[in-house]
Coordinates of C-alpha atoms in Angstrom, one line a residue:
Q71 CA 147.0 -18.5 158.3
V72 CA 143.4 -17.5 157.5
W73 CA 141.3 -17.0 154.4
Q74 CA 139.7 -13.7 153.7
I75 CA 136.4 -13.8 151.9
R76 CA 134.5 -10.8 150.5
L77 CA 130.9 -11.0 149.3
D78 CA 129.8 -8.6 146.6
M79 CA 126.1 -8.4 145.5
H80 CA 124.9 -6.9 142.2
L81 CA 121.2 -6.1 141.7
L82 CA 119.7 -7.4 138.4
N83 CA 116.0 -6.7 139.1
H84 CA 114.5 -4.6 141.9
D85 CA 110.9 -4.7 143.0
G86 CA 111.3 -4.0 146.7
N87 CA 112.4 -5.9 149.8
I88 CA 116.1 -6.0 148.9
T89 CA 117.1 -7.1 152.5
D90 CA 115.5 -10.5 152.2
A91 CA 116.7 -11.1 148.7
A92 CA 120.2 -10.1 149.6
S93 CA 120.3 -12.3 152.7
I94 CA 119.2 -15.3 150.8
A95 CA 121.6 -14.7 147.9
G96 CA 124.5 -14.1 150.3
I97 CA 124.0 -17.2 152.4
V98 CA 123.5 -19.3 149.3
A99 CA 126.7 -17.9 147.8
L100 CA 128.6 -18.7 151.0
C101 CA 127.2 -22.3 151.1
H102 CA 128.0 -22.8 147.4
F103 CA 131.5 -21.4 147.6
R104 CA 134.5 -23.8 147.7
R105 CA 138.0 -22.8 148.8
P106 CA 141.2 -24.5 147.7
D107 CA 142.4 -27.4 149.8
V108 CA 145.4 -26.7 152.0
S109 CA 148.0 -28.8 153.8
V110 CA 150.3 -27.6 156.6
Q111 CA 153.6 -29.4 157.5
G112 CA 155.5 -27.5 160.0
E113 CA 155.9 -24.0 158.7
E114 CA 155.4 -25.1 155.1
V115 CA 151.9 -24.4 153.7
T116 CA 150.7 -25.9 150.4
V117 CA 147.7 -24.7 148.5
Y118 CA 146.4 -27.2 146.0
T119 CA 144.8 -26.4 142.7
P120 CA 141.3 -27.8 141.8
E121 CA 143.0 -30.3 139.5
E122 CA 145.1 -31.6 142.3
R123 CA 142.4 -31.8 145.0
D124 CA 138.8 -31.0 145.1
P125 CA 138.0 -27.6 146.7
V126 CA 136.6 -27.6 150.2
P127 CA 133.3 -26.0 151.4
L128 CA 133.2 -23.4 154.1
S129 CA 132.3 -24.4 157.7
I130 CA 128.8 -22.8 158.0
H131 CA 127.0 -23.8 161.2
H132 CA 123.6 -22.2 160.4
M133 CA 121.9 -20.1 157.8
P134 CA 120.3 -16.9 159.1
I135 CA 117.5 -15.7 156.8
C136 CA 115.9 -12.3 156.9
V137 CA 112.1 -11.8 156.7
S138 CA 110.7 -8.3 156.3
F139 CA 107.3 -7.0 157.6
A140 CA 105.6 -3.8 156.4
F141 CA 103.1 -2.0 158.7
F142 CA 100.3 0.3 157.5
H143 CA 97.9 2.6 159.5
Q144 CA 100.1 2.6 162.6
G145 CA 100.5 -1.2 162.8
T146 CA 96.8 -2.0 162.0
Y147 CA 97.7 -3.9 158.9
L148 CA 100.7 -6.3 158.5
L149 CA 102.3 -7.3 155.2
V150 CA 105.1 -9.8 154.5
D151 CA 107.7 -9.3 151.8
P152 CA 106.6 -5.8 150.6
T153 CA 107.0 -4.7 147.0
E154 CA 108.6 -1.4 145.9
R155 CA 105.3 0.4 145.7
E156 CA 104.2 -0.9 149.0
E157 CA 107.4 0.3 150.6
R158 CA 106.7 3.9 149.4
V159 CA 103.5 4.1 151.5
M160 CA 104.3 2.0 154.5
D161 CA 104.5 3.5 158.0
G162 CA 107.2 1.2 159.4
L163 CA 109.4 -1.8 158.6
L164 CA 110.5 -4.7 160.8
V165 CA 113.2 -7.1 159.7
I166 CA 113.8 -10.3 161.7
A167 CA 116.8 -12.7 160.9
M168 CA 116.3 -16.2 162.1
N169 CA 117.7 -19.7 161.4
K170 CA 115.7 -23.0 161.0
H171 CA 116.3 -23.7 164.7
Q172 CA 114.0 -20.7 165.5
E173 CA 117.0 -18.7 166.9
I174 CA 116.7 -15.0 166.4
C175 CA 119.9 -13.6 165.0
T176 CA 119.0 -9.9 164.7
I177 CA 116.0 -7.6 164.7
Q178 CA 115.8 -4.2 163.0
S179 CA 112.9 -1.8 163.1
S180 CA 112.6 1.5 161.1
G181 CA 109.8 4.0 160.3
V182 CA 107.4 6.0 162.4
V183 CA 105.3 3.2 163.9
M184 CA 105.4 2.0 167.5
L185 CA 105.3 -1.8 167.7
L186 CA 103.8 -3.7 170.7
Q187 CA 105.1 -6.8 172.2
D188 CA 102.3 -8.9 170.7
Q189 CA 103.0 -7.6 167.2
I190 CA 106.7 -8.6 167.5
L191 CA 105.8 -12.1 168.8
R192 CA 103.4 -12.6 165.9
C193 CA 106.0 -11.5 163.4
S194 CA 108.6 -13.9 165.0
K195 CA 106.1 -16.8 164.6
I196 CA 105.6 -16.0 160.9
T197 CA 109.4 -15.7 160.5
A198 CA 109.9 -19.2 161.9
V199 CA 107.6 -20.6 159.3
K200 CA 109.0 -18.6 156.4
V201 CA 112.6 -19.4 157.3
A202 CA 111.9 -23.2 157.5
E203 CA 110.4 -23.0 153.9
I204 CA 113.3 -20.9 152.5
T205 CA 116.0 -23.1 154.1
E206 CA 114.5 -26.2 152.6
L207 CA 114.4 -24.5 149.1
I208 CA 118.1 -23.5 149.6
Q209 CA 119.2 -27.0 150.5
K210 CA 117.3 -28.5 147.6
A211 CA 118.9 -26.0 145.2
L212 CA 122.4 -26.8 146.5
E213 CA 121.8 -30.5 146.2
N214 CA 120.6 -30.2 142.6
D215 CA 123.6 -28.1 141.7
Q216 CA 126.0 -30.6 143.2
K217 CA 124.2 -33.5 141.4
A218 CA 124.3 -31.6 138.1
R219 CA 128.0 -30.9 138.4
K220 CA 128.8 -34.6 139.0
E221 CA 126.8 -35.6 136.0
G222 CA 128.3 -32.8 133.8
G223 CA 125.0 -31.2 133.1
K224 CA 123.8 -27.6 133.1
F225 CA 124.5 -25.8 136.4
G226 CA 125.5 -22.5 138.0
F227 CA 124.4 -19.2 136.5
A228 CA 123.6 -20.8 133.2
E229 CA 120.7 -22.7 134.8
S230 CA 119.1 -19.5 136.0
I231 CA 119.0 -17.9 132.5
P232 CA 115.6 -19.2 131.5
N233 CA 112.6 -16.9 131.9
Q234 CA 110.9 -16.3 135.2
R235 CA 114.1 -17.1 137.1
I236 CA 116.7 -14.3 137.2
T237 CA 115.8 -12.5 134.0
A238 CA 112.2 -12.0 135.0
F239 CA 111.7 -9.1 132.5
K240 CA 113.0 -11.0 129.5
M241 CA 110.4 -11.7 126.8
E242 CA 110.4 -14.2 124.0
S243 CA 110.9 -12.9 120.5
A244 CA 107.8 -12.9 118.3
A245 CA 107.5 -12.7 114.6
V246 CA 105.6 -9.8 113.2
D247 CA 103.5 -10.1 109.9
T248 CA 103.9 -7.0 107.8
S249 CA 102.2 -8.3 104.6
D250 CA 98.9 -6.5 105.0
V251 CA 100.2 -3.3 106.8
E252 CA 98.6 -1.0 104.3
E253 CA 95.2 -2.6 104.6
Q254 CA 95.3 -2.5 108.4
A255 CA 96.3 1.2 108.3
G256 CA 93.4 1.9 105.9
E257 CA 91.0 0.2 108.3
I258 CA 92.3 2.2 111.3
I259 CA 92.0 5.5 109.4
A260 CA 88.4 4.6 108.3
K261 CA 87.4 3.8 111.8
A262 CA 89.0 7.0 113.2
D263 CA 86.9 10.1 114.0
P264 CA 86.8 12.8 111.3
P265 CA 88.9 15.9 111.9
S266 CA 87.3 18.8 113.7
E267 CA 85.9 21.7 111.6
V268 CA 88.5 24.3 110.6
F269 CA 87.5 27.9 110.4
A270 CA 88.8 29.8 107.4
N271 CA 88.5 33.2 109.1
P272 CA 89.3 34.2 112.6
V273 CA 86.3 34.4 115.0
L274 CA 86.2 37.5 117.3
H275 CA 84.2 36.5 120.3
T276 CA 84.6 39.9 122.0
P277 CA 86.2 43.1 120.9
G278 CA 89.9 43.2 121.3
T279 CA 90.4 39.4 121.1
A280 CA 91.4 37.2 118.2
Q281 CA 91.7 33.5 117.5
I282 CA 95.2 32.3 116.5
G283 CA 95.7 28.9 115.1
E284 CA 97.5 27.0 112.3
G285 CA 96.5 28.3 108.9
I286 CA 94.7 31.3 110.3
E287 CA 96.1 34.8 110.1
S288 CA 96.4 36.7 113.3
S289 CA 94.1 39.8 113.8
W290 CA 95.8 41.2 116.8
G291 CA 96.0 45.0 116.5
D292 CA 93.1 45.4 114.1
L293 CA 90.8 48.3 115.1
E294 CA 87.0 48.4 114.8
E295 CA 85.3 51.0 112.5
S296 CA 84.4 53.3 115.4
E297 CA 87.9 53.2 116.7
K298 CA 89.3 54.1 113.3
E299 CA 87.0 57.1 113.0
E300 CA 88.0 58.3 116.5
A301 CA 91.6 57.9 115.7
A302 CA 91.2 59.9 112.4
E303 CA 89.4 62.8 114.2
E304 CA 92.0 63.0 116.9
E305 CA 94.8 63.1 114.3
G306 CA 93.0 65.9 112.4
E307 CA 92.5 68.0 115.6
S308 CA 96.2 67.5 116.5
E309 CA 97.3 68.7 113.1
A310 CA 95.1 71.8 113.3
A311 CA 96.3 72.7 116.7
A312 CA 99.9 72.3 115.6
F313 CA 99.3 74.6 112.6
E314 CA 97.8 77.3 114.9
C315 CA 100.7 77.1 117.3
E316 CA 103.2 77.5 114.4
K317 CA 101.2 80.6 113.2
V318 CA 101.2 82.3 116.6
E319 CA 104.9 81.7 117.1
T320 CA 105.6 83.3 113.6
E321 CA 103.6 86.4 114.6
D322 CA 105.3 86.7 117.9
T323 CA 108.7 86.4 116.3
S324 CA 108.0 89.2 113.7
T325 CA 106.7 91.6 116.4
L326 CA 109.9 91.0 118.5
R327 CA 112.1 91.7 115.5
E328 CA 110.3 95.1 114.9
T329 CA 110.7 96.0 118.6
K330 CA 114.4 95.2 118.6
S331 CA 115.0 97.2 115.4
E332 CA 113.9 100.5 117.1
P333 CA 116.6 101.9 119.4
I334 CA 115.6 103.2 122.9
V335 CA 117.2 106.5 123.9
L336 CA 117.3 107.4 127.6
S337 CA 118.1 110.9 128.9
D338 CA 120.8 111.5 131.5
S339 CA 118.3 112.9 134.0
E340 CA 115.7 110.2 133.8
E341 CA 116.3 106.7 135.1
E342 CA 114.0 104.1 133.7
E343 CA 114.2 100.4 133.9
V344 CA 113.3 98.7 130.6
V345 CA 112.6 95.0 130.6
I346 CA 112.3 93.2 127.4
L347 CA 110.3 90.0 127.8
E348 CA 111.2 87.0 125.6
P349 CA 108.3 85.4 123.8
Q350 CA 107.0 82.3 125.5
E351 CA 106.1 79.1 123.7
L352 CA 102.4 78.3 123.6
P353 CA 101.4 74.9 124.9
R354 CA 100.5 72.5 122.2
K355 CA 97.5 70.3 122.4
T356 CA 98.6 66.8 123.1
R357 CA 96.7 63.5 123.1

């Protein structure tokens, strides 16, 4: 018979270096966890409730703690416990898991930086110091929790609710005085810069352009005086040309009608070929 334990982690705040935070939270949760007590007599197994017997802690021989190192400029600069912004610009990351006995449990390297042996040894020495500090903090936190439970005080997740613990982004509520809001608004308006000058008419910087804005009519499409005169002259010329074309067409049509009204008689002895040409339209003057 064995116990199966699954450890789930939920992120509340994230500012980089999740590996170290997750390793500390995971090992602390396993050290803090208590399983029900069990007795075995032959093939009969009895699982006791917390009221019958106190739960039993897990058999944890050591606490491996992860420490992360960020490298910049191809390993020239070294940084411990990088933040989220620092992780965006780092060249490589080295994670070393070690216990308080200075035993390396795992090493993981990622990124595009090539690490030398001296750099890894330097990081391992720093890890030994950090792991000793973190392990001491974990043991003190577990002892304080056990003491608070025996005394019936505040413990568990409720102890972590105050500011700067778990809810780091929580802010205290502050009263807002709204008695002199109008006076404050008047002072702000008086100190503000006056509005920019508003032009009543559009300003044409160059021909063919116009200024469009709120409260100003658009002048797109307006023609200058010289352009208007040229347009009027062209329109008059086109009308005169059209009138001449219509007159010519009328004369050609009347001549054709007179020609068709006179019959053409051919003798039997003479063979002539008569071709009647149709009147062609004269080209009109176009713009």
